[in-house]
Every structure is written in structure tokens, then in C-alpha cells.
PDB file of C-alpha atoms and ligand atoms in Angstrom:
ATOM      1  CA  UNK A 193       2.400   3.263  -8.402  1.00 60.00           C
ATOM      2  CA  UNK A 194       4.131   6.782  -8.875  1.00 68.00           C
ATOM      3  CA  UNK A 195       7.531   6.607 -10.004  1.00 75.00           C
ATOM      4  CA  UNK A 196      10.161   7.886  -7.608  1.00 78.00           C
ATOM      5  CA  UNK A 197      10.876  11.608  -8.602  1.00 82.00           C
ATOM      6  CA  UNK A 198      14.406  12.413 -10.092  1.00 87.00           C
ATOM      7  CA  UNK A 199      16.341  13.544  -7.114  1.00 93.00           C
ATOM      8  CA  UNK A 200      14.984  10.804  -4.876  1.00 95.00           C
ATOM      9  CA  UNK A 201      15.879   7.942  -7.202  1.00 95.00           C
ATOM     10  CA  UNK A 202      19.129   9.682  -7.589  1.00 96.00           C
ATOM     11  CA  UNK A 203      20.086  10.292  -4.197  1.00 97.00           C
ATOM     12  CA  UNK A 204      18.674   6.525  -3.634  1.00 97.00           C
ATOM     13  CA  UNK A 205      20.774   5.044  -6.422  1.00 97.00           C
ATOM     14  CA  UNK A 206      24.021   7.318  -5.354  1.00 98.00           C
ATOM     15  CA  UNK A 207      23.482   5.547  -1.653  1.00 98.00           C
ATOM     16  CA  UNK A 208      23.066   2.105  -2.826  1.00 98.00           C
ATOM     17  CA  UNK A 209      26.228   2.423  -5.149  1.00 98.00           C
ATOM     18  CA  UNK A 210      28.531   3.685  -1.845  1.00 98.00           C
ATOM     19  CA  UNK A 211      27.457   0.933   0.775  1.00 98.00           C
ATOM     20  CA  UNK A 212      27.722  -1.552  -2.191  1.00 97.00           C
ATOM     21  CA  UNK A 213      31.391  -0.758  -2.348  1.00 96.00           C
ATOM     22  CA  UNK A 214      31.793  -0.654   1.343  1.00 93.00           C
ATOM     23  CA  UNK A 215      30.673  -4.917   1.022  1.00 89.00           C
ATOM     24  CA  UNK A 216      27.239  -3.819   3.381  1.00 94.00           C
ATOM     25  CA  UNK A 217      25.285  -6.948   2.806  1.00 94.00           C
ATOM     26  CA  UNK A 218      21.718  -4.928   2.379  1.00 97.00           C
ATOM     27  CA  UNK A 219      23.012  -2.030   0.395  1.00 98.00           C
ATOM     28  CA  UNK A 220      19.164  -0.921  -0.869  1.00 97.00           C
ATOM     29  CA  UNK A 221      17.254  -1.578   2.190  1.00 98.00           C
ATOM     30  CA  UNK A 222      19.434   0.416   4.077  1.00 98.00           C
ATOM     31  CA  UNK A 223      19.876   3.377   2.092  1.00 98.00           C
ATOM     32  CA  UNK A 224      15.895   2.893   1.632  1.00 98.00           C
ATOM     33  CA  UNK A 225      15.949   2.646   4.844  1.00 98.00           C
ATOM     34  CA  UNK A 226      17.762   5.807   6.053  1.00 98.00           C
ATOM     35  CA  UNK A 227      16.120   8.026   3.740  1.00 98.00           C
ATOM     36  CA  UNK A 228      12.096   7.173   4.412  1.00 98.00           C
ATOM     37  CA  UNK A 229      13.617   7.744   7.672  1.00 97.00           C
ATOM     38  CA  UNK A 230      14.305  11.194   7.412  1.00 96.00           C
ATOM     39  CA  UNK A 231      11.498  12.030   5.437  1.00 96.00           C
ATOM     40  CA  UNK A 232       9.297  10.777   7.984  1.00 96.00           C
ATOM     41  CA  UNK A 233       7.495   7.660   6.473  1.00 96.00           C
ATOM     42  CA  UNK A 234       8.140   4.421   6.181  1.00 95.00           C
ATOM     43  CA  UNK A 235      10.076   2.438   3.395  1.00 95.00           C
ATOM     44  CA  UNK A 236       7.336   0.935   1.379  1.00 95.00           C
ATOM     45  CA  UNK A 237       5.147   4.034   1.591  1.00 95.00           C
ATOM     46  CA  UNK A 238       8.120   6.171   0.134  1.00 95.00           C
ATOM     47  CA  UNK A 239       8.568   3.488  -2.786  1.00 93.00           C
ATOM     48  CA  UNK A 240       4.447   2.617  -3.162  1.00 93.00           C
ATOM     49  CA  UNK A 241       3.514   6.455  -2.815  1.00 92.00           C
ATOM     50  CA  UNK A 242       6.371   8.784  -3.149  1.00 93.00           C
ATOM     51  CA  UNK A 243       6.230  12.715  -1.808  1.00 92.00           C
ATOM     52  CA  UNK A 244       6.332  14.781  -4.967  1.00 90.00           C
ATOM     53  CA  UNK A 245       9.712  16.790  -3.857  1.00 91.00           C
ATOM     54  CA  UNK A 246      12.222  16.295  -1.219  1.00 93.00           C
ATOM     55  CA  UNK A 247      12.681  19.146   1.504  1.00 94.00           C
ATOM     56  CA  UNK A 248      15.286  21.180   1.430  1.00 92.00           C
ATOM     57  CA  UNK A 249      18.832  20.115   3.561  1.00 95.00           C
ATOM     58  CA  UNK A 250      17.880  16.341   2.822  1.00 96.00           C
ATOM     59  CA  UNK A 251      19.759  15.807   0.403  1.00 97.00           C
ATOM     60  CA  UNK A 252      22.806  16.615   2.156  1.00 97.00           C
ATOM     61  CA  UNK A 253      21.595  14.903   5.888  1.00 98.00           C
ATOM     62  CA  UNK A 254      21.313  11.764   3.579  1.00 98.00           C
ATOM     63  CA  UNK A 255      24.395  11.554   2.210  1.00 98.00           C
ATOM     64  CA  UNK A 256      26.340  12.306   5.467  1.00 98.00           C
ATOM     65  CA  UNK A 257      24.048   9.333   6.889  1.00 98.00           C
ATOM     66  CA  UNK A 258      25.087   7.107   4.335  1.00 98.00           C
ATOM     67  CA  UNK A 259      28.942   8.354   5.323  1.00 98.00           C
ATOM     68  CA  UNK A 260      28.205   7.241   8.499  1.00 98.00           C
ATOM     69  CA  UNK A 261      26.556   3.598   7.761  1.00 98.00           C
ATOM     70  CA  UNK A 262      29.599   3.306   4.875  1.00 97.00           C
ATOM     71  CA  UNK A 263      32.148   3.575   8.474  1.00 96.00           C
ATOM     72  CA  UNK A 264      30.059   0.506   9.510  1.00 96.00           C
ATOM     73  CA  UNK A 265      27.779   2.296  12.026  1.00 97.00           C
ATOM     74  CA  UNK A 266      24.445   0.868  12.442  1.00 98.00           C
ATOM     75  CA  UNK A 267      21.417   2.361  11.305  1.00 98.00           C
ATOM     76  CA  UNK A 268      19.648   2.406  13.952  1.00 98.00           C
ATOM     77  CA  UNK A 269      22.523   4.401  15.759  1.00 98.00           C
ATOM     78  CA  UNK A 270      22.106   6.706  12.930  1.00 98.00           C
ATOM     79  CA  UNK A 271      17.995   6.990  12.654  1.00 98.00           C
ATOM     80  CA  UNK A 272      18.551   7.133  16.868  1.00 98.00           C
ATOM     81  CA  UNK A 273      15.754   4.206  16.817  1.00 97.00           C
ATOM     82  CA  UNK A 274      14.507   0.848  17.364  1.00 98.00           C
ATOM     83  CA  UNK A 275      11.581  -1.058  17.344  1.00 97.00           C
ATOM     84  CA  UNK A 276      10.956  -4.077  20.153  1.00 98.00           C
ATOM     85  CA  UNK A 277       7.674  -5.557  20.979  1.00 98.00           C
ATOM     86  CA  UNK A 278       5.911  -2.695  19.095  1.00 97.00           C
ATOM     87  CA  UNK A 279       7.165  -0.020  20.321  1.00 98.00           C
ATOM     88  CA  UNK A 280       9.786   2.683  19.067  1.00 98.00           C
ATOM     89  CA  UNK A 281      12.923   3.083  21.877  1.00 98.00           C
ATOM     90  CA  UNK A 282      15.379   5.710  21.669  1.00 98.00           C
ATOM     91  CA  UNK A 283      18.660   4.356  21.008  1.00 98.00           C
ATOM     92  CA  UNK A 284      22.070   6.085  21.148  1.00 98.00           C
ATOM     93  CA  UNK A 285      25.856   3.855  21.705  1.00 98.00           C
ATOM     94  CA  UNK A 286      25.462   3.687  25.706  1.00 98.00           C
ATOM     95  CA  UNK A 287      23.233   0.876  24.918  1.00 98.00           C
ATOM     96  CA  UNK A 288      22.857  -2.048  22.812  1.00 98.00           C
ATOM     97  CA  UNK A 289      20.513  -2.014  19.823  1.00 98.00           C
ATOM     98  CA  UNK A 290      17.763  -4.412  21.163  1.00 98.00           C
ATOM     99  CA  UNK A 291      17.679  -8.100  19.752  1.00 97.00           C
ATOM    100  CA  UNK A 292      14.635 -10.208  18.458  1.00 96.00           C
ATOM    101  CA  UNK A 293      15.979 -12.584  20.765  1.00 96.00           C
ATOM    102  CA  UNK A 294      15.261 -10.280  23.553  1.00 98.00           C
ATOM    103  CA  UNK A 295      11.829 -10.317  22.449  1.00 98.00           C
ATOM    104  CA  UNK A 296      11.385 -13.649  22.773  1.00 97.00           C
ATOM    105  CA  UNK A 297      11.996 -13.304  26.023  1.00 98.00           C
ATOM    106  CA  UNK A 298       9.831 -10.962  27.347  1.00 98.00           C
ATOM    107  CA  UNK A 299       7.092 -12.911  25.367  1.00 98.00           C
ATOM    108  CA  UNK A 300       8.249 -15.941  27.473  1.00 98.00           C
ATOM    109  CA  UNK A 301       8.089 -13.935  30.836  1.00 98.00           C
ATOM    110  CA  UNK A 302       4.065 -12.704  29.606  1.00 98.00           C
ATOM    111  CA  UNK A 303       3.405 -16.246  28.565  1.00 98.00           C
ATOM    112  CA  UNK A 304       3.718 -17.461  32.047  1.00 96.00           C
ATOM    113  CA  UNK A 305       2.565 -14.436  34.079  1.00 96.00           C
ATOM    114  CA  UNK A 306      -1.431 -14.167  34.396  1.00 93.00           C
ATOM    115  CA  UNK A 307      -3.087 -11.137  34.257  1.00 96.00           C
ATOM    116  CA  UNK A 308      -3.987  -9.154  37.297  1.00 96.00           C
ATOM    117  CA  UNK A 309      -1.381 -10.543  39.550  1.00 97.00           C
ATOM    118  CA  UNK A 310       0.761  -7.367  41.291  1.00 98.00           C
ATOM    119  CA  UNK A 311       4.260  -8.737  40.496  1.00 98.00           C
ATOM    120  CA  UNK A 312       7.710  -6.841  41.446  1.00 98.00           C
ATOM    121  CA  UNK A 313      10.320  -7.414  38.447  1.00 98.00           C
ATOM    122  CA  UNK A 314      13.562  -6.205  38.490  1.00 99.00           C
ATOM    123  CA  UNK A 315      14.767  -5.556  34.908  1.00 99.00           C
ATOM    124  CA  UNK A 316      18.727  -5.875  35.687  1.00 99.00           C
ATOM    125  CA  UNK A 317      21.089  -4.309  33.002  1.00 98.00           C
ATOM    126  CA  UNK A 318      18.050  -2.148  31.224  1.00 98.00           C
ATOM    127  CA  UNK A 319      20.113  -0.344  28.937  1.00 98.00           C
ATOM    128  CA  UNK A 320      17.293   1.342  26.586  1.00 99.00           C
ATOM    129  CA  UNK A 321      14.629  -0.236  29.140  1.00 99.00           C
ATOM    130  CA  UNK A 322      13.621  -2.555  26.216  1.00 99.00           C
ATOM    131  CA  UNK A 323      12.437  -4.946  28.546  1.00 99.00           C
ATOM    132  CA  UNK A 324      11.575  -3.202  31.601  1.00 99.00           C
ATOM    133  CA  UNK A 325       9.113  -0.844  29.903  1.00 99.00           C
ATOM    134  CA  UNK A 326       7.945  -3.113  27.632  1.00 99.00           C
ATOM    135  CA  UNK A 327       6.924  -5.545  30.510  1.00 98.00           C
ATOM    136  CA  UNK A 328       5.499  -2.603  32.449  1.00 98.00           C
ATOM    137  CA  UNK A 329       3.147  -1.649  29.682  1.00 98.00           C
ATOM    138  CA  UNK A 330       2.005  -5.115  29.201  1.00 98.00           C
ATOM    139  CA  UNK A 331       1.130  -5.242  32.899  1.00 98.00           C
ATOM    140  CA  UNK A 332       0.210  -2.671  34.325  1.00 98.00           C
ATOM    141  CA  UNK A 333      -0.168  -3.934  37.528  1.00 98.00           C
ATOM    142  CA  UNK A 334       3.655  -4.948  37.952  1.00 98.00           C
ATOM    143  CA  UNK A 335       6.187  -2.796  39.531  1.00 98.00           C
ATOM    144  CA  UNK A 336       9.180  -2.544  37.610  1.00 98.00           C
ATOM    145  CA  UNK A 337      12.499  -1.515  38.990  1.00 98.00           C
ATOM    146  CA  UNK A 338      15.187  -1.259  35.816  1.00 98.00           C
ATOM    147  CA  UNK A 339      18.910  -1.467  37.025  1.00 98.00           C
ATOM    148  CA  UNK A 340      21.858  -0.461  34.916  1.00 98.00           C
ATOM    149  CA  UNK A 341      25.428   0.474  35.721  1.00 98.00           C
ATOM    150  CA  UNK A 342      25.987   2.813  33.450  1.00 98.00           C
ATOM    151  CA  UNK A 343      24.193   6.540  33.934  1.00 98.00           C
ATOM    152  CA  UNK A 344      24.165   7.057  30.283  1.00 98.00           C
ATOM    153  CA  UNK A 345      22.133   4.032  29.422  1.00 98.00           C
ATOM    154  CA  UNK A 346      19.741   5.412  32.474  1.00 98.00           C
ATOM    155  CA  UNK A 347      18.990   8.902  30.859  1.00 98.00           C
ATOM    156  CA  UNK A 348      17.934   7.186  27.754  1.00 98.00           C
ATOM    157  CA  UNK A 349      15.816   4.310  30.066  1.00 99.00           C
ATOM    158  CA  UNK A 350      14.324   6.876  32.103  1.00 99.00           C
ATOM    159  CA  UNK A 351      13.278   8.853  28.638  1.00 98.00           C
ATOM    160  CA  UNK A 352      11.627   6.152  26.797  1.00 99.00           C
ATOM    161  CA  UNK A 353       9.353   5.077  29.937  1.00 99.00           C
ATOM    162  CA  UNK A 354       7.944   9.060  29.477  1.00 98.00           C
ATOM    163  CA  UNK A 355       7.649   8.959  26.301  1.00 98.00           C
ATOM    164  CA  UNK A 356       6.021   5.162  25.804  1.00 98.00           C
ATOM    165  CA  UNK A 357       4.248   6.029  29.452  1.00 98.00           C
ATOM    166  CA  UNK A 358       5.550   3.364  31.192  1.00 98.00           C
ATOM    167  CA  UNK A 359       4.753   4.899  34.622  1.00 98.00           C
ATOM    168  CA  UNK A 360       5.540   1.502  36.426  1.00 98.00           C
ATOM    169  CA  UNK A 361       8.638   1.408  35.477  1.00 99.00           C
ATOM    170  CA  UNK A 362      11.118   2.952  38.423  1.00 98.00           C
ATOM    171  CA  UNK A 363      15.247   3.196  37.188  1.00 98.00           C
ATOM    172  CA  UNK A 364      18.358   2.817  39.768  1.00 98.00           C
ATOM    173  CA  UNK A 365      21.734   3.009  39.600  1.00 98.00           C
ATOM    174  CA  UNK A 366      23.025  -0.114  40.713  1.00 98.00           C
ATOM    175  CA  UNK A 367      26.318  -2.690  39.851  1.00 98.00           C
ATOM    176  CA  UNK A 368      23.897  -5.523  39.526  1.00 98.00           C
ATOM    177  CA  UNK A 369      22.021  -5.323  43.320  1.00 98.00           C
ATOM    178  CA  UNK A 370      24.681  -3.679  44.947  1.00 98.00           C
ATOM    179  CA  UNK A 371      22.407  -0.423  45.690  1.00 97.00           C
ATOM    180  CA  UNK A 372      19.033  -2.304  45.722  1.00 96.00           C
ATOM    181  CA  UNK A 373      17.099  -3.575  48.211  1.00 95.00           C
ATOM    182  CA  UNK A 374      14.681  -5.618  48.504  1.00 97.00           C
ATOM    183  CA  UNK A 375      13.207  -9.219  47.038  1.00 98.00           C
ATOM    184  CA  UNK A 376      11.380  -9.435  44.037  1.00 98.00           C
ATOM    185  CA  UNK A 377       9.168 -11.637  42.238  1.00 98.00           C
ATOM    186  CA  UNK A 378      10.496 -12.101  39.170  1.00 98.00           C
ATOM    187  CA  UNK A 379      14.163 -11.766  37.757  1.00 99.00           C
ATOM    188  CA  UNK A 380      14.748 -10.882  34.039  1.00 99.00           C
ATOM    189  CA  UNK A 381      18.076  -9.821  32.443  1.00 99.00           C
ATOM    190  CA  UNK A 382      20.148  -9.435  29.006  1.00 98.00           C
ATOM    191  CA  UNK A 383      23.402  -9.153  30.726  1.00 98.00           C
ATOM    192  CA  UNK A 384      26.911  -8.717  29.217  1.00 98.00           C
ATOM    193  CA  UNK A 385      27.828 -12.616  28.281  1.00 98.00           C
ATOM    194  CA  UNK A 386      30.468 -12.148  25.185  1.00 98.00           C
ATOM    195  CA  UNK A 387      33.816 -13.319  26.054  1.00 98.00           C
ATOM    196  CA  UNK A 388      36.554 -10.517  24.970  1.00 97.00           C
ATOM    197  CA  UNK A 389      38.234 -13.102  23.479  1.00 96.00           C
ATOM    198  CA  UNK A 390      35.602 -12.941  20.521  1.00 97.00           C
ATOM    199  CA  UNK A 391      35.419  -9.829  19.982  1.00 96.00           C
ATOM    200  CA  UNK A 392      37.298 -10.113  16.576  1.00 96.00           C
ATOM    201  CA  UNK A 393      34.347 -12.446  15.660  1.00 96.00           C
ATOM    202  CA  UNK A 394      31.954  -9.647  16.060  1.00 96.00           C
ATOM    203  CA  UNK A 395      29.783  -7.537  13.131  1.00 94.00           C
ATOM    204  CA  UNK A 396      32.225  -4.403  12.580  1.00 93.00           C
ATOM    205  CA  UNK A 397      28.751  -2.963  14.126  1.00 95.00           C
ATOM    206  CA  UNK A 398      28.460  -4.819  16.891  1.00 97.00           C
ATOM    207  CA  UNK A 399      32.657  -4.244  17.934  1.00 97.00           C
ATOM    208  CA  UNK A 400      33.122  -1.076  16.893  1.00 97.00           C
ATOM    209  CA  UNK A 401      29.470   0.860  18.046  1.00 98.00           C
ATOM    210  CA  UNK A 402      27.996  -0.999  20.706  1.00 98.00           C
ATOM    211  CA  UNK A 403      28.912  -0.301  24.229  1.00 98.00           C
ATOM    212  CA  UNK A 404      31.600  -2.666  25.714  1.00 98.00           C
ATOM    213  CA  UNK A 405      29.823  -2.826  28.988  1.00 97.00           C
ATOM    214  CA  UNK A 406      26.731  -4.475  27.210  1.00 98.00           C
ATOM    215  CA  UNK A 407      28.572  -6.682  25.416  1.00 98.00           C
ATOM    216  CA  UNK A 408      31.461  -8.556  27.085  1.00 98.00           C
ATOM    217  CA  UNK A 409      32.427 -10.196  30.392  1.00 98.00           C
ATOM    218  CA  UNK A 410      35.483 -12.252  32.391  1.00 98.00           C
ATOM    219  CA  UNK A 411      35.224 -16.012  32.367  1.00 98.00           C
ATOM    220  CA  UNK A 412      34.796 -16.492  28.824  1.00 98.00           C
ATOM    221  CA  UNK A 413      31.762 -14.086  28.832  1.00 98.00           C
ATOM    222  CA  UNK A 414      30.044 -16.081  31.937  1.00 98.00           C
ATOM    223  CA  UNK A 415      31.228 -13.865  34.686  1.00 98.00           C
ATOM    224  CA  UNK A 416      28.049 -11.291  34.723  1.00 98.00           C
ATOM    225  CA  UNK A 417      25.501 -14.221  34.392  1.00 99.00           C
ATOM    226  CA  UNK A 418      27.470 -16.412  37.260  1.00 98.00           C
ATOM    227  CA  UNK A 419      27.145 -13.161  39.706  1.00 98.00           C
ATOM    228  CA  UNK A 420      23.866 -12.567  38.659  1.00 99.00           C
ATOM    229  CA  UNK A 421      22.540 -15.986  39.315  1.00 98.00           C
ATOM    230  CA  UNK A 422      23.987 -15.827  42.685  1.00 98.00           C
ATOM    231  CA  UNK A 423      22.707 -12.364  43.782  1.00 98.00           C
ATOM    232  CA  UNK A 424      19.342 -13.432  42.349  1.00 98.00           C
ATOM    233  CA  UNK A 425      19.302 -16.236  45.051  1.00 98.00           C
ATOM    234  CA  UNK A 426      18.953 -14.040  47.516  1.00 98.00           C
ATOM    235  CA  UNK A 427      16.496 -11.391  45.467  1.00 98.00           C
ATOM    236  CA  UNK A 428      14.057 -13.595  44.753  1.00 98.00           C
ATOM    237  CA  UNK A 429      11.150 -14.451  46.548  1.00 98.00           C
ATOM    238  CA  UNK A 430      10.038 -18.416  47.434  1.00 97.00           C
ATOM    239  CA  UNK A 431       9.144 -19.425  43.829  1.00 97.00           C
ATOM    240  CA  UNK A 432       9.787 -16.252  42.083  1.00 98.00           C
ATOM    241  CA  UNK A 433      11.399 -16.774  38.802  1.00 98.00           C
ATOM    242  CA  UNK A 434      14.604 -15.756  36.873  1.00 98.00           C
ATOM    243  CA  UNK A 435      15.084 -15.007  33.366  1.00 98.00           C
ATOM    244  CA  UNK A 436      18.653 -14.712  31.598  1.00 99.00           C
ATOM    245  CA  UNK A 437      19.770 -14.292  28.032  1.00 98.00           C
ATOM    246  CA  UNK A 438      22.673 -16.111  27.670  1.00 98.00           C
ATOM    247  CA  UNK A 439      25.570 -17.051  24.836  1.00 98.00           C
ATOM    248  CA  UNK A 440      24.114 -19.661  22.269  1.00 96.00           C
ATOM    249  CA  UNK A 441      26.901 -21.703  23.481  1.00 97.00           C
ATOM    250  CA  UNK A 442      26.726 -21.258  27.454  1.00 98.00           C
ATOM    251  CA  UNK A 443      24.043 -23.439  28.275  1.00 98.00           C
ATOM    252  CA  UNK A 444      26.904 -26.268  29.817  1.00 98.00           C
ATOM    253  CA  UNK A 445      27.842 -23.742  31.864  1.00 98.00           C
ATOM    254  CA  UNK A 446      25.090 -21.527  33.291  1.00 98.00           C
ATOM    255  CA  UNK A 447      22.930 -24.663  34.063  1.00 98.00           C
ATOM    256  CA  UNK A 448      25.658 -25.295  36.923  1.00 98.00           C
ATOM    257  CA  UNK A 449      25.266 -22.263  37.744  1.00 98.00           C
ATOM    258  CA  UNK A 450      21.931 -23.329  39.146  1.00 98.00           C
ATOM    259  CA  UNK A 451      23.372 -26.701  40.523  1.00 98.00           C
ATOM    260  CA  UNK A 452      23.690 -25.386  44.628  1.00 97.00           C
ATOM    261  CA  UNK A 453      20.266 -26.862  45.494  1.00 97.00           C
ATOM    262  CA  UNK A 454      18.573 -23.305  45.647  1.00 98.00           C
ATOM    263  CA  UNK A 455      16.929 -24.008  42.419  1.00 98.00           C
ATOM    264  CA  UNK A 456      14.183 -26.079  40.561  1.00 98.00           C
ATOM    265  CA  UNK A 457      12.346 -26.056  36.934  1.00 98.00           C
ATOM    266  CA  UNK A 458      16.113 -25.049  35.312  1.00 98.00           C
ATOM    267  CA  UNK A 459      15.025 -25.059  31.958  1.00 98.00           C
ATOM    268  CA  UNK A 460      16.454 -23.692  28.633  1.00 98.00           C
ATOM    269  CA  UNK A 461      14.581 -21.548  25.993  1.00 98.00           C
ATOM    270  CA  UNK A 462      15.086 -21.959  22.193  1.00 97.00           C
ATOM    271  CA  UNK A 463      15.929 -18.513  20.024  1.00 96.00           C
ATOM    272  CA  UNK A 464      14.624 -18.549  16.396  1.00 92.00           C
ATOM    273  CA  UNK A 465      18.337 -19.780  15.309  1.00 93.00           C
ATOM    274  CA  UNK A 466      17.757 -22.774  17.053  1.00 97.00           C
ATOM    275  CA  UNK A 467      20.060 -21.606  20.377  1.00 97.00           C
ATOM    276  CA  UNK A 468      19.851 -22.009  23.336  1.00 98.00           C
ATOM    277  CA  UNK A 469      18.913 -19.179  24.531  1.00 98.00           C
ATOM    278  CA  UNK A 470      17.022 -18.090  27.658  1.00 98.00           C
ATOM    279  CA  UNK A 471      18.132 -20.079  31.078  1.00 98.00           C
ATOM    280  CA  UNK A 472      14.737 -19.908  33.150  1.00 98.00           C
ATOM    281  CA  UNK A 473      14.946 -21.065  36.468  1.00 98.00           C
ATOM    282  CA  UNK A 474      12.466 -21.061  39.902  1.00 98.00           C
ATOM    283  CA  UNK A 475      14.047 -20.232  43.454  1.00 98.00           C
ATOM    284  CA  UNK A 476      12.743 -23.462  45.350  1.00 97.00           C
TER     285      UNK A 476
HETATM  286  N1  LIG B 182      23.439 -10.851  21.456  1.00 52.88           N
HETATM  287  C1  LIG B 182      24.439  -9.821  21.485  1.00 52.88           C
HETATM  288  C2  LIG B 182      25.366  -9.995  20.302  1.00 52.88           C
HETATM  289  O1  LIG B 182      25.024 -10.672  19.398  1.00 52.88           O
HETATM  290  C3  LIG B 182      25.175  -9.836  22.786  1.00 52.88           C
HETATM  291  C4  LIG B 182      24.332  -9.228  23.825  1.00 52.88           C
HETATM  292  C5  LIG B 182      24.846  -9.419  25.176  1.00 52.88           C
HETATM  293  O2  LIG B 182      26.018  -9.635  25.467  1.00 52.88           O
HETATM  294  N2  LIG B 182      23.925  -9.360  26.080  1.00 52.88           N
HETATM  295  O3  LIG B 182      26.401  -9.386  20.203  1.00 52.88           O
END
């Protein structure tokens, strides 16, 4: 193992010692973090094998990225990056920073979707296109129509399917269905489900960086999810399938959600926390 040259342990040290102040819980990963980042490499490789000098101009784009993270803005709004289900999205504050949870639930849609079956999915509220594009790469064979509100969050939807290419993957402008038509097979959706009223509760990251729209809805957070379910009646096929990420304490409430006798198979998904999670319900 090389040691770290001078400047890079400095500027590494001199990054730690600010976000330390600032009470950031992971002061050295993140600073670790930010840097390999900008150099181009990963973390470990910088430590295990470190570049011999540091270009020029780093230096200073470090330090104003630790001013930023030291404000409380996530890194991965600062490296403009995120990885879910092994692939790198663009990221910027029109949309959330995508969730492991998330992840578990696009595994969960794979787990129970064969291979080779030509599905329709709508991905509704895409915001990066985490899950739309990811689900579109796994299967090629599906047709994947990704719905979000806001045109900001589309741009950045519509430029990770190029750059991952996810050429199944279709994006709309739409309030929910409102400007879609058409049945699909199978439903899946992170919507907003935060109620306002918790919004002091939130990470300074979370409440002060993410978008609003992603985050929080009426009804103590279950107004998007209630709307959703309904629409979904309609805009799924006999048997097709829905899957929502919900509040780790909504499950009360959404599962009457699917109480109208449209439904069958309501079930609930654990997260890694224990939550749950993931309401997953068949139209009968
Ligand atoms: N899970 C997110 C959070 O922790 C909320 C995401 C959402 O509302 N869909 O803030």
C-alpha cells in the first residue's frame, strides 16, 4: 500500500475536520467519498493505490464540494450520481435520490415476472427512471411507459434511458393517468407518501434538497397512494398487478385502500428495517 501523497492526505484531513464540526455522522467516508469522486476512481482504489499527484483545479472543486455537503446537501446531489440495481443514474434536486428500499422492489416485481413474457408496465412517478429503466433493461421484452408530473424530473428520466440504453422505456407527462391511455399489465410506483406534517422529522437532506413533490402528500401522506390505487383499478388489466412503496407506518391504511372488492392477493412486503413496505396487490 502507497501512502496517500501530501496534498491528498491534506486536503482529505482538512475535509474530514469541516463536516466533523458540521455533526455529519460519516465525516471520512464522505469527504473520501467526494474526492475519489472527482478524481475519477473509486474510494478504496484512491486509499489502496493512490495517483501520484492531484490535477490541477481539484483542490479548490473539493473544498467548495465539501462547502456544499457542510450546508447539509447530499452527496450524491453534489457528485450528480447514484447507483440502483447496478447501474449509475443521473441525479439532480427535481428528483429524489433513489432508496435501497426501492430496490427491493423492483427485485420483487423480477421475482415474480418470468422471462420472455411481453408485459406493459407503467412506472408512475419515475423521477430519475430508477425503476422504469431498470425494469426495462432487465426485460427486454416489456414495454415501459414512465409517468412523472414534473418536466424536470422527465429530462433527467428521458437522459438516463440513453445513456443506460433502456430503449423500452417510453416517458409522458402525466398527473398520475390523467394524460395516459390505455391498460397495462403491471403497476409499479414510489409515489409521494410523507405527510407535511413530518417534515420537521426529516434528514436536513432529505427537507431541505429533495423535491417536495417526491416527498409529501394530503391525508397524512396517503393522498397520492389512495388516488393511485383507484386509477390503477381501472389501468390494470384482469390479473395484472400493482406495486406501491408506501410509509413504514401506512400499511392500516393503504390495505383499505384495496378493500372495494376489485382486489385479491393484497399482500405486504418487508424492507430491510423490518417495515412494511411494498403493498402488492392483483386486480381480480
Ligand atoms: N423514503 C423517502 C424518505 O425517506 C420518501 C420517499 C417517498 O415519499 N416516496 O424520505
Amino acid at each position: 500500500m502507497v501512502p496517500l501523497n501530501s496534498e491528498l492526505a491534506t486536503l482529505l484531513a482538512e475535509g474530514k475536520k469541516a463536516l466533523a464540526v458540521t455533526g455529519c455522522p460519516t465525516p471520512e467516508l464522505d469527504a473520501g467519498f467526494l474526492m475519489a469522486d472527482l478524481l475519477g476512481i473509486e474510494r478504496a482504489q484512491m486509499l489502496l493505490d493512490p495517483p501520484a499527484s492531484i490535477p490541477p483545479g481539484a483542490a479548490e472543486t473539493f473544498r467548495r464540494r465539501i462547502a456544499r455537503r457542510v450546508a447539509g446537501e447530499p452527496v450524491h446531489y453534489i457528485t450528480g450520481k447514484k447507483e440502483f440495481y447496478n447501474h449509475t443514474f443521473k441525479v439532480n434536486p427535481a428528483v429524489l435520490i433513489p432508496r435501497p428500499e426501492t430496490e427491493e422492489m423492483v427485485e420483487a416485481v423480477l421475482k415474480q415476472s418470468p422471462r420472455g413474457v411481453a408485459l406493459t408496465v407503467a412506472d408512475v412517478g419515475t423521477g430519475s427512471g430508477c425503476i422504469g429503466i431498470s425494469l426495462g433493461l432487465e426485460r427486454p421484452e416489456w414495454r415501459v411507459t414512465a409517468i412523472d408530473l414534473s418536466a424536470a424530473a422527465l429530462d433527467i428520466g428521458r437522459e438516463n434511458a440513453a445513456r443506460l440504453g433502456a430503449v423500452n422505456v417510453s416517458f409522458v407527462q402525466s398527473d398520475l393517468f390523467a394524460a395516459l391511455p390505455g391498460q397495462f399489465d403491471i403497476i409499479v410506483s414510489n409515489p409521494p407518501y410523507v405527510d407535511h406534517g413530518a417534515k420537521n422529522a426529516l434528514q436536513v437532506e432529505v427537507r431541505k434538497f429533495e423535491p417536495p413533490l417526491a416527498l409529501f402528500a394530503a391525508e397524512r401522506g396517503l393522498a397520492v397512494i389512495r388516488e393511485l390505487v383507484a386509477q390503477s383499478a381501472e389501468r390494470l388489466r384482469p390479473s395484472g398487478v400493482i406495486f406501491c412503496e408506501i410509509g413504514y407506518d401506512q400499511k392500516e391504511a393503504v390495505q383499505k385502500f384495496f378493500e372495494d372488492g376489485l382486489w385479491t392477493d393484497v399482500t405486504f412486503l418487508k424492507d430491510i428495517s423490518g417495515h412494511d413496505r411494498i403493498a402488492r396487490a392483483a386486480r381480480r
